[in-house]
Amino acid sequence: MLPLPSAQQLRYLIALSELRHFGRAAAACAVTQSTLSAGIMTLERQLDTPLLDRTVGKKVVFTPLGHEIALKSRQALAALEAVPQLAAAARTPLTGPLRLGVIPTIGPFLIPRTVQILREHFPRLLLSLTEDTTEHLLEKLSLGQLDMLVLAMPCLCDGTETHPLWQDPFYVIMPTDHPFSALESVPVERLSEYNMIMMEDGHCLREQTLAICRQSPSRNGSEGESEPTFTAMSLHSMAEMVELGLGIAIMPALAINGGILKNRKITARPLADGATWRTIGLAWRPRSPRAADFSTLASTLLTLALDPA
């Protein structure tokens, strides 16, 4: 029988692959640098193959096979860690560590109350949070660095199991003295009359806004979107730009109900026909042993949606 790497050896290899520095990887594993280095060398002897290219000086460079083994190590360690998680989930729901990822256009408006309710009802749950763009969160999920994601759909969520929760309508926000503020709802075809402030590249809300704008003829008479004059890093920055009169923007109801426009000279109006929204949903790895936990969390989030106060 071939000798199997230990879980600790896999942790050393994964940390070194992620941080590309022996000192930082050792600190992340709570061991000395010499212990981590010895562990990597033992693993290389055990596998009878070099994992690192040591001809490049002090830089940490993985061999092609070493890179592939590091990827497999993440999957193997995630599967190994799932064993006690499965046993814990069978005893009591939502106990132990849960690494949750959330996108920036959802997190500030949903997570505070979610954390409060989870602490009240599931005090043995050890929740950790990561806020990032959809693409980066999905990558971390596939590598076993996160357990579950809160996303806005539609998104490119291939390779995950998804659980849609509720629809989050889009509104147009504008300064209070803007011509659109006199309307009960804003026709999509009129959006191109004014500069549209959007999230920067990488945010799904940007793509969703562009999809809406494609329904509006551009100022030169053709259909499609023009380049936004201003881009924002966050919804709060977007609201500030709108208040300054730099343009209009598409804002999800979740953020508006969360108070992002409070004490601002901004008006929000729905899009005409009410046919534009995103779907808030969950995503996790297929066949996760904690699927029952995630379903319980889905019910908790739905409760927040129905009773946001």
mmCIF file of C-alpha atoms in Angstrom:
data_model
loop_
_atom_site.group_PDB
_atom_site.id
_atom_site.type_symbol
_atom_site.label_atom_id
_atom_site.label_comp_id
_atom_site.label_asym_id
_atom_site.label_seq_id
_atom_site.Cartn_x
_atom_site.Cartn_y
_atom_site.Cartn_z
ATOM 1 C CA MET A 1 0.000 0.000 0.000
ATOM 2 C CA LEU A 2 1.294 3.446 -0.888
ATOM 3 C CA PRO A 3 2.038 5.681 2.109
ATOM 4 C CA LEU A 4 -0.579 8.414 2.442
ATOM 5 C CA PRO A 5 0.257 12.051 3.244
ATOM 6 C CA SER A 6 -0.913 13.250 6.623
ATOM 7 C CA ALA A 7 -3.464 16.044 7.027
ATOM 8 C CA GLN A 8 -0.732 18.231 8.490
ATOM 9 C CA GLN A 9 1.486 17.694 5.453
ATOM 10 C CA LEU A 10 -1.393 18.704 3.207
ATOM 11 C CA ARG A 11 -1.944 21.854 5.286
ATOM 12 C CA TYR A 12 1.747 22.768 4.928
ATOM 13 C CA LEU A 13 1.606 22.288 1.163
ATOM 14 C CA ILE A 14 -1.635 24.228 0.737
ATOM 15 C CA ALA A 15 -0.416 27.144 2.873
ATOM 16 C CA LEU A 16 2.840 27.348 0.914
ATOM 17 C CA SER A 17 0.939 27.196 -2.373
ATOM 18 C CA GLU A 18 -1.356 30.043 -1.329
ATOM 19 C CA LEU A 19 1.184 32.335 0.369
ATOM 20 C CA ARG A 20 4.340 31.522 -1.677
ATOM 21 C CA HIS A 21 6.509 32.299 1.331
ATOM 22 C CA PHE A 22 7.906 29.818 3.857
ATOM 23 C CA GLY A 23 7.756 32.212 6.789
ATOM 24 C CA ARG A 24 4.171 33.322 6.204
ATOM 25 C CA ALA A 25 3.054 29.752 5.465
ATOM 26 C CA ALA A 26 4.645 28.554 8.717
ATOM 27 C CA ALA A 27 2.908 31.328 10.664
ATOM 28 C CA ALA A 28 -0.422 30.410 9.060
ATOM 29 C CA CYS A 29 0.085 26.807 10.197
ATOM 30 C CA ALA A 30 1.279 27.874 13.682
ATOM 31 C CA VAL A 31 4.618 26.081 13.308
ATOM 32 C CA THR A 32 8.219 27.145 12.854
ATOM 33 C CA GLN A 33 9.620 27.667 9.377
ATOM 34 C CA SER A 34 12.022 24.752 9.823
ATOM 35 C CA THR A 35 9.136 22.452 10.807
ATOM 36 C CA LEU A 36 7.152 23.409 7.721
ATOM 37 C CA SER A 37 10.183 23.052 5.441
ATOM 38 C CA ALA A 38 10.966 19.633 6.889
ATOM 39 C CA GLY A 39 7.360 18.578 6.436
ATOM 40 C CA ILE A 40 7.416 19.559 2.743
ATOM 41 C CA MET A 41 10.697 17.692 2.191
ATOM 42 C CA THR A 42 9.315 14.603 3.947
ATOM 43 C CA LEU A 43 6.286 14.731 1.676
ATOM 44 C CA GLU A 44 8.540 14.955 -1.392
ATOM 45 C CA ARG A 45 10.500 11.891 -0.267
ATOM 46 C CA GLN A 46 7.253 10.094 0.506
ATOM 47 C CA LEU A 47 5.895 10.809 -2.973
ATOM 48 C CA ASP A 48 9.317 10.327 -4.581
ATOM 49 C CA THR A 49 8.971 13.506 -6.619
ATOM 50 C CA PRO A 50 10.037 17.158 -6.248
ATOM 51 C CA LEU A 51 7.149 19.515 -5.528
ATOM 52 C CA LEU A 52 9.215 22.718 -5.555
ATOM 53 C CA ASP A 53 11.682 24.061 -8.094
ATOM 54 C CA ARG A 54 14.726 24.841 -5.948
ATOM 55 C CA THR A 55 16.858 26.132 -8.839
ATOM 56 C CA VAL A 56 15.278 29.614 -8.725
ATOM 57 C CA GLY A 57 16.840 30.849 -5.493
ATOM 58 C CA LYS A 58 14.677 32.028 -2.603
ATOM 59 C CA LYS A 59 11.478 32.326 -4.627
ATOM 60 C CA VAL A 60 8.800 29.693 -3.965
ATOM 61 C CA VAL A 61 8.070 28.091 -7.340
ATOM 62 C CA PHE A 62 6.087 24.877 -7.645
ATOM 63 C CA THR A 63 6.862 22.293 -10.297
ATOM 64 C CA PRO A 64 3.952 21.556 -12.663
ATOM 65 C CA LEU A 65 3.314 18.311 -10.795
ATOM 66 C CA GLY A 66 3.687 20.095 -7.460
ATOM 67 C CA HIS A 67 1.042 22.617 -8.502
ATOM 68 C CA GLU A 68 -1.337 19.805 -9.474
ATOM 69 C CA ILE A 69 -0.697 17.959 -6.221
ATOM 70 C CA ALA A 70 -1.392 21.144 -4.252
ATOM 71 C CA LEU A 71 -4.782 21.443 -5.986
ATOM 72 C CA LYS A 72 -5.580 17.806 -5.206
ATOM 73 C CA SER A 73 -4.443 18.376 -1.626
ATOM 74 C CA ARG A 74 -7.079 21.078 -1.145
ATOM 75 C CA GLN A 75 -9.785 18.704 -2.316
ATOM 76 C CA ALA A 76 -8.441 15.859 -0.176
ATOM 77 C CA LEU A 77 -8.211 18.018 2.956
ATOM 78 C CA ALA A 78 -11.729 19.375 2.377
ATOM 79 C CA ALA A 79 -13.028 15.790 2.117
ATOM 80 C CA LEU A 80 -11.153 14.798 5.282
ATOM 81 C CA GLU A 81 -12.481 17.790 7.230
ATOM 82 C CA ALA A 82 -15.994 16.908 6.073
ATOM 83 C CA VAL A 83 -15.920 13.685 8.114
ATOM 84 C CA PRO A 84 -16.193 15.297 11.582
ATOM 85 C CA GLN A 85 -18.463 17.991 10.119
ATOM 86 C CA LEU A 86 -20.871 15.293 8.961
ATOM 87 C CA ALA A 87 -20.890 13.693 12.404
ATOM 88 C CA ALA A 88 -21.431 17.058 14.109
ATOM 89 C CA ALA A 89 -24.251 17.992 11.723
ATOM 90 C CA ALA A 90 -25.974 14.684 12.467
ATOM 91 C CA ARG A 91 -25.879 15.403 16.208
ATOM 92 C CA THR A 92 -26.903 19.068 16.202
ATOM 93 C CA PRO A 93 -27.668 21.326 13.218
ATOM 94 C CA LEU A 94 -25.443 24.321 12.508
ATOM 95 C CA THR A 95 -22.606 23.581 14.909
ATOM 96 C CA GLY A 96 -18.874 24.016 14.421
ATOM 97 C CA PRO A 97 -17.084 26.161 11.826
ATOM 98 C CA LEU A 98 -18.969 27.625 8.865
ATOM 99 C CA ARG A 99 -16.995 29.693 6.354
ATOM 100 C CA LEU A 100 -19.469 31.951 4.575
ATOM 101 C CA GLY A 101 -18.721 34.064 1.513
ATOM 102 C CA VAL A 102 -20.880 37.014 0.467
ATOM 103 C CA ILE A 103 -20.706 39.600 -2.301
ATOM 104 C CA PRO A 104 -20.315 43.306 -1.396
ATOM 105 C CA THR A 105 -23.726 44.351 -2.740
ATOM 106 C CA ILE A 106 -25.442 41.942 -0.320
ATOM 107 C CA GLY A 107 -23.210 41.615 2.742
ATOM 108 C CA PRO A 108 -23.623 45.017 4.463
ATOM 109 C CA PHE A 109 -27.414 44.842 4.217
ATOM 110 C CA LEU A 110 -28.075 41.196 5.074
ATOM 111 C CA ILE A 111 -25.219 39.859 7.191
ATOM 112 C CA PRO A 112 -25.608 41.950 10.397
ATOM 113 C CA ARG A 113 -29.096 40.617 11.166
ATOM 114 C CA THR A 114 -28.142 37.158 9.916
ATOM 115 C CA VAL A 115 -25.242 36.995 12.368
ATOM 116 C CA GLN A 116 -27.463 38.244 15.197
ATOM 117 C CA ILE A 117 -30.125 35.594 14.561
ATOM 118 C CA LEU A 118 -27.587 32.797 14.115
ATOM 119 C CA ARG A 119 -25.961 33.705 17.426
ATOM 120 C CA GLU A 120 -29.339 33.606 19.147
ATOM 121 C CA HIS A 121 -30.558 30.317 17.674
ATOM 122 C CA PHE A 122 -27.296 28.473 16.934
ATOM 123 C CA PRO A 123 -24.768 29.566 19.594
ATOM 124 C CA ARG A 124 -22.428 26.656 18.794
ATOM 125 C CA LEU A 125 -21.962 27.793 15.208
ATOM 126 C CA LEU A 126 -18.517 29.312 14.601
ATOM 127 C CA LEU A 127 -19.154 31.670 11.705
ATOM 128 C CA SER A 128 -16.409 33.296 9.645
ATOM 129 C CA LEU A 129 -17.132 35.747 6.814
ATOM 130 C CA THR A 130 -15.378 36.622 3.561
ATOM 131 C CA GLU A 131 -16.583 39.465 1.326
ATOM 132 C CA ASP A 132 -15.437 39.377 -2.289
ATOM 133 C CA THR A 133 -16.658 39.403 -5.875
ATOM 134 C CA THR A 134 -18.621 36.458 -7.245
ATOM 135 C CA GLU A 135 -15.741 35.126 -9.345
ATOM 136 C CA HIS A 136 -13.296 35.097 -6.434
ATOM 137 C CA LEU A 137 -15.826 33.575 -4.028
ATOM 138 C CA LEU A 138 -16.617 30.747 -6.453
ATOM 139 C CA GLU A 139 -12.901 30.030 -6.809
ATOM 140 C CA LYS A 140 -12.475 29.878 -3.034
ATOM 141 C CA LEU A 141 -15.505 27.601 -2.774
ATOM 142 C CA SER A 142 -14.083 25.194 -5.354
ATOM 143 C CA LEU A 143 -10.733 25.134 -3.527
ATOM 144 C CA GLY A 144 -12.421 24.253 -0.233
ATOM 145 C CA GLN A 145 -11.585 27.605 1.377
ATOM 146 C CA LEU A 146 -15.280 28.475 1.842
ATOM 147 C CA ASP A 147 -18.306 26.316 2.678
ATOM 148 C CA MET A 148 -21.219 28.347 1.348
ATOM 149 C CA LEU A 149 -21.843 31.545 -0.609
ATOM 150 C CA VAL A 150 -24.574 34.190 -0.637
ATOM 151 C CA LEU A 151 -24.789 35.412 -4.226
ATOM 152 C CA ALA A 152 -26.918 37.395 -6.653
ATOM 153 C CA MET A 153 -28.279 35.320 -9.506
ATOM 154 C CA PRO A 154 -28.166 34.806 -12.400
ATOM 155 C CA CYS A 155 -24.441 34.135 -12.219
ATOM 156 C CA LEU A 156 -21.955 31.674 -13.693
ATOM 157 C CA CYS A 157 -22.283 29.168 -10.854
ATOM 158 C CA ASP A 158 -21.345 26.019 -12.774
ATOM 159 C CA GLY A 159 -20.024 23.255 -10.557
ATOM 160 C CA THR A 160 -22.076 24.318 -7.528
ATOM 161 C CA GLU A 161 -25.411 23.421 -6.034
ATOM 162 C CA THR A 162 -27.620 26.512 -5.825
ATOM 163 C CA HIS A 163 -30.670 27.392 -3.762
ATOM 164 C CA PRO A 164 -32.599 30.503 -4.926
ATOM 165 C CA LEU A 165 -34.213 32.406 -2.049
ATOM 166 C CA TRP A 166 -36.093 35.537 -3.133
ATOM 167 C CA GLN A 167 -36.272 38.205 -5.817
ATOM 168 C CA ASP A 168 -34.614 41.542 -5.080
ATOM 169 C CA PRO A 169 -36.133 44.259 -7.341
ATOM 170 C CA PHE A 170 -34.012 46.972 -8.927
ATOM 171 C CA TYR A 171 -34.717 50.694 -8.497
ATOM 172 C CA VAL A 172 -33.380 53.753 -10.267
ATOM 173 C CA ILE A 173 -31.854 56.269 -7.857
ATOM 174 C CA MET A 174 -31.398 59.930 -8.713
ATOM 175 C CA PRO A 175 -30.981 63.331 -6.982
ATOM 176 C CA THR A 176 -34.238 64.610 -5.499
ATOM 177 C CA ASP A 177 -34.414 67.439 -8.080
ATOM 178 C CA HIS A 178 -33.898 65.071 -11.040
ATOM 179 C CA PRO A 179 -36.651 64.977 -13.731
ATOM 180 C CA PHE A 180 -37.179 61.247 -13.084
ATOM 181 C CA SER A 181 -38.200 61.991 -9.492
ATOM 182 C CA ALA A 182 -41.535 63.305 -10.761
ATOM 183 C CA LEU A 183 -42.341 59.891 -12.284
ATOM 184 C CA GLU A 184 -44.004 57.022 -10.433
ATOM 185 C CA SER A 185 -41.762 54.585 -12.311
ATOM 186 C CA VAL A 186 -38.934 54.975 -14.812
ATOM 187 C CA PRO A 187 -39.287 53.465 -18.298
ATOM 188 C CA VAL A 188 -36.243 51.371 -19.169
ATOM 189 C CA GLU A 189 -36.010 53.013 -22.586
ATOM 190 C CA ARG A 190 -35.330 56.393 -20.950
ATOM 191 C CA LEU A 191 -32.287 55.323 -18.936
ATOM 192 C CA SER A 192 -29.905 56.276 -21.738
ATOM 193 C CA GLU A 193 -30.925 59.940 -21.431
ATOM 194 C CA TYR A 194 -28.563 60.386 -18.460
ATOM 195 C CA ASN A 195 -25.146 59.176 -17.348
ATOM 196 C CA MET A 196 -25.340 55.794 -15.633
ATOM 197 C CA ILE A 197 -23.083 55.228 -12.622
ATOM 198 C CA MET A 198 -22.080 51.560 -12.350
ATOM 199 C CA MET A 199 -20.090 49.257 -10.132
ATOM 200 C CA GLU A 200 -16.540 48.567 -11.283
ATOM 201 C CA ASP A 201 -15.606 45.485 -13.318
ATOM 202 C CA GLY A 202 -15.953 42.204 -11.464
ATOM 203 C CA HIS A 203 -19.205 43.025 -9.680
ATOM 204 C CA CYS A 204 -22.253 41.128 -10.899
ATOM 205 C CA LEU A 205 -24.423 44.206 -10.337
ATOM 206 C CA ARG A 206 -22.468 45.901 -13.125
ATOM 207 C CA GLU A 207 -23.375 43.114 -15.549
ATOM 208 C CA GLN A 208 -26.992 43.183 -14.392
ATOM 209 C CA THR A 209 -27.111 46.966 -14.901
ATOM 210 C CA LEU A 210 -25.621 46.627 -18.380
ATOM 211 C CA ALA A 211 -28.255 44.021 -19.235
ATOM 212 C CA ILE A 212 -30.968 46.501 -18.245
ATOM 213 C CA CYS A 213 -29.336 49.326 -20.207
ATOM 214 C CA ARG A 214 -29.184 47.188 -23.344
ATOM 215 C CA GLN A 215 -32.984 47.517 -23.472
ATOM 216 C CA SER A 216 -32.624 51.299 -23.808
ATOM 217 C CA PRO A 217 -31.692 52.999 -27.115
ATOM 218 C CA SER A 218 -28.431 54.910 -26.772
ATOM 219 C CA ARG A 219 -28.252 58.646 -27.285
ATOM 220 C CA ASN A 220 -27.157 58.234 -30.904
ATOM 221 C CA GLY A 221 -30.302 56.227 -31.625
ATOM 222 C CA SER A 222 -28.812 52.715 -31.612
ATOM 223 C CA GLU A 223 -29.493 50.090 -28.998
ATOM 224 C CA GLY A 224 -26.870 49.080 -26.464
ATOM 225 C CA GLU A 225 -24.947 50.588 -23.601
ATOM 226 C CA SER A 226 -22.342 53.356 -23.561
ATOM 227 C CA GLU A 227 -19.340 53.453 -21.294
ATOM 228 C CA PRO A 228 -20.303 54.758 -17.834
ATOM 229 C CA THR A 229 -18.714 58.070 -16.925
ATOM 230 C CA PHE A 230 -18.225 57.005 -13.288
ATOM 231 C CA THR A 231 -17.685 53.623 -11.658
ATOM 232 C CA ALA A 232 -18.022 52.862 -7.952
ATOM 233 C CA MET A 233 -16.243 50.453 -5.619
ATOM 234 C CA SER A 234 -19.320 50.038 -3.415
ATOM 235 C CA LEU A 235 -23.009 50.876 -3.284
ATOM 236 C CA HIS A 236 -22.255 53.565 -0.689
ATOM 237 C CA SER A 237 -19.844 55.259 -3.123
ATOM 238 C CA MET A 238 -22.469 54.946 -5.843
ATOM 239 C CA ALA A 239 -25.042 56.715 -3.654
ATOM 240 C CA GLU A 240 -22.580 59.527 -2.946
ATOM 241 C CA MET A 241 -21.931 60.023 -6.673
ATOM 242 C CA VAL A 242 -25.668 60.146 -7.385
ATOM 243 C CA GLU A 243 -26.224 62.688 -4.598
ATOM 244 C CA LEU A 244 -23.508 64.861 -6.151
ATOM 245 C CA GLY A 245 -25.463 64.890 -9.406
ATOM 246 C CA LEU A 246 -22.925 62.897 -11.399
ATOM 247 C CA GLY A 247 -25.558 60.573 -12.843
ATOM 248 C CA ILE A 248 -28.262 58.038 -12.041
ATOM 249 C CA ALA A 249 -27.779 54.419 -10.946
ATOM 250 C CA ILE A 250 -29.462 51.056 -10.525
ATOM 251 C CA MET A 251 -29.804 50.091 -6.849
ATOM 252 C CA PRO A 252 -31.216 46.814 -5.423
ATOM 253 C CA ALA A 253 -34.135 47.024 -3.005
ATOM 254 C CA LEU A 254 -32.115 45.133 -0.362
ATOM 255 C CA ALA A 255 -29.723 48.075 -0.054
ATOM 256 C CA ILE A 256 -32.498 50.686 -0.091
ATOM 257 C CA ASN A 257 -34.471 48.853 2.601
ATOM 258 C CA GLY A 258 -31.202 48.576 4.523
ATOM 259 C CA GLY A 259 -31.063 52.371 4.838
ATOM 260 C CA ILE A 260 -28.343 53.236 2.326
ATOM 261 C CA LEU A 261 -30.267 56.310 1.157
ATOM 262 C CA LYS A 262 -31.194 57.526 4.640
ATOM 263 C CA ASN A 263 -30.487 61.247 5.159
ATOM 264 C CA ARG A 264 -29.439 61.623 1.519
ATOM 265 C CA LYS A 265 -31.020 63.894 -1.067
ATOM 266 C CA ILE A 266 -31.780 60.940 -3.299
ATOM 267 C CA THR A 267 -35.047 59.616 -4.707
ATOM 268 C CA ALA A 268 -35.633 55.969 -5.649
ATOM 269 C CA ARG A 269 -38.133 54.968 -8.307
ATOM 270 C CA PRO A 270 -38.990 51.461 -9.561
ATOM 271 C CA LEU A 271 -38.391 50.541 -13.162
ATOM 272 C CA ALA A 272 -41.587 50.470 -15.192
ATOM 273 C CA ASP A 273 -43.422 47.122 -15.432
ATOM 274 C CA GLY A 274 -41.468 45.793 -12.423
ATOM 275 C CA ALA A 275 -39.761 43.187 -14.581
ATOM 276 C CA THR A 276 -36.198 43.712 -13.429
ATOM 277 C CA TRP A 277 -34.672 42.080 -10.386
ATOM 278 C CA ARG A 278 -31.859 39.873 -9.167
ATOM 279 C CA THR A 279 -32.351 36.695 -7.177
ATOM 280 C CA ILE A 280 -30.633 36.297 -3.813
ATOM 281 C CA GLY A 281 -29.499 32.723 -3.389
ATOM 282 C CA LEU A 282 -27.037 30.296 -1.831
ATOM 283 C CA ALA A 283 -24.366 28.144 -3.447
ATOM 284 C CA TRP A 284 -22.269 25.277 -2.082
ATOM 285 C CA ARG A 285 -20.215 22.372 -3.355
ATOM 286 C CA PRO A 286 -22.239 19.476 -4.777
ATOM 287 C CA ARG A 287 -22.832 16.547 -2.399
ATOM 288 C CA SER A 288 -21.705 18.579 0.593
ATOM 289 C CA PRO A 289 -22.177 16.658 3.875
ATOM 290 C CA ARG A 290 -23.602 19.854 5.367
ATOM 291 C CA ALA A 291 -26.437 20.284 2.864
ATOM 292 C CA ALA A 292 -28.985 19.959 5.690
ATOM 293 C CA ASP A 293 -27.246 22.804 7.558
ATOM 294 C CA PHE A 294 -27.350 24.967 4.455
ATOM 295 C CA SER A 295 -31.065 24.326 4.022
ATOM 296 C CA THR A 296 -31.592 25.430 7.633
ATOM 297 C CA LEU A 297 -29.624 28.596 6.935
ATOM 298 C CA ALA A 298 -31.709 29.180 3.806
ATOM 299 C CA SER A 299 -34.841 29.134 5.965
ATOM 300 C CA THR A 300 -33.222 31.659 8.310
ATOM 301 C CA LEU A 301 -32.420 34.020 5.441
ATOM 302 C CA LEU A 302 -35.939 33.692 4.062
ATOM 303 C CA THR A 303 -37.278 34.708 7.468
ATOM 304 C CA LEU A 304 -35.156 37.854 7.286
ATOM 305 C CA ALA A 305 -36.492 38.610 3.819
ATOM 306 C CA LEU A 306 -40.098 38.290 4.966
ATOM 307 C CA ASP A 307 -39.526 40.216 8.202
ATOM 308 C CA PRO A 308 -36.606 42.637 7.610
ATOM 309 C CA ALA A 309 -37.366 44.813 10.659
#
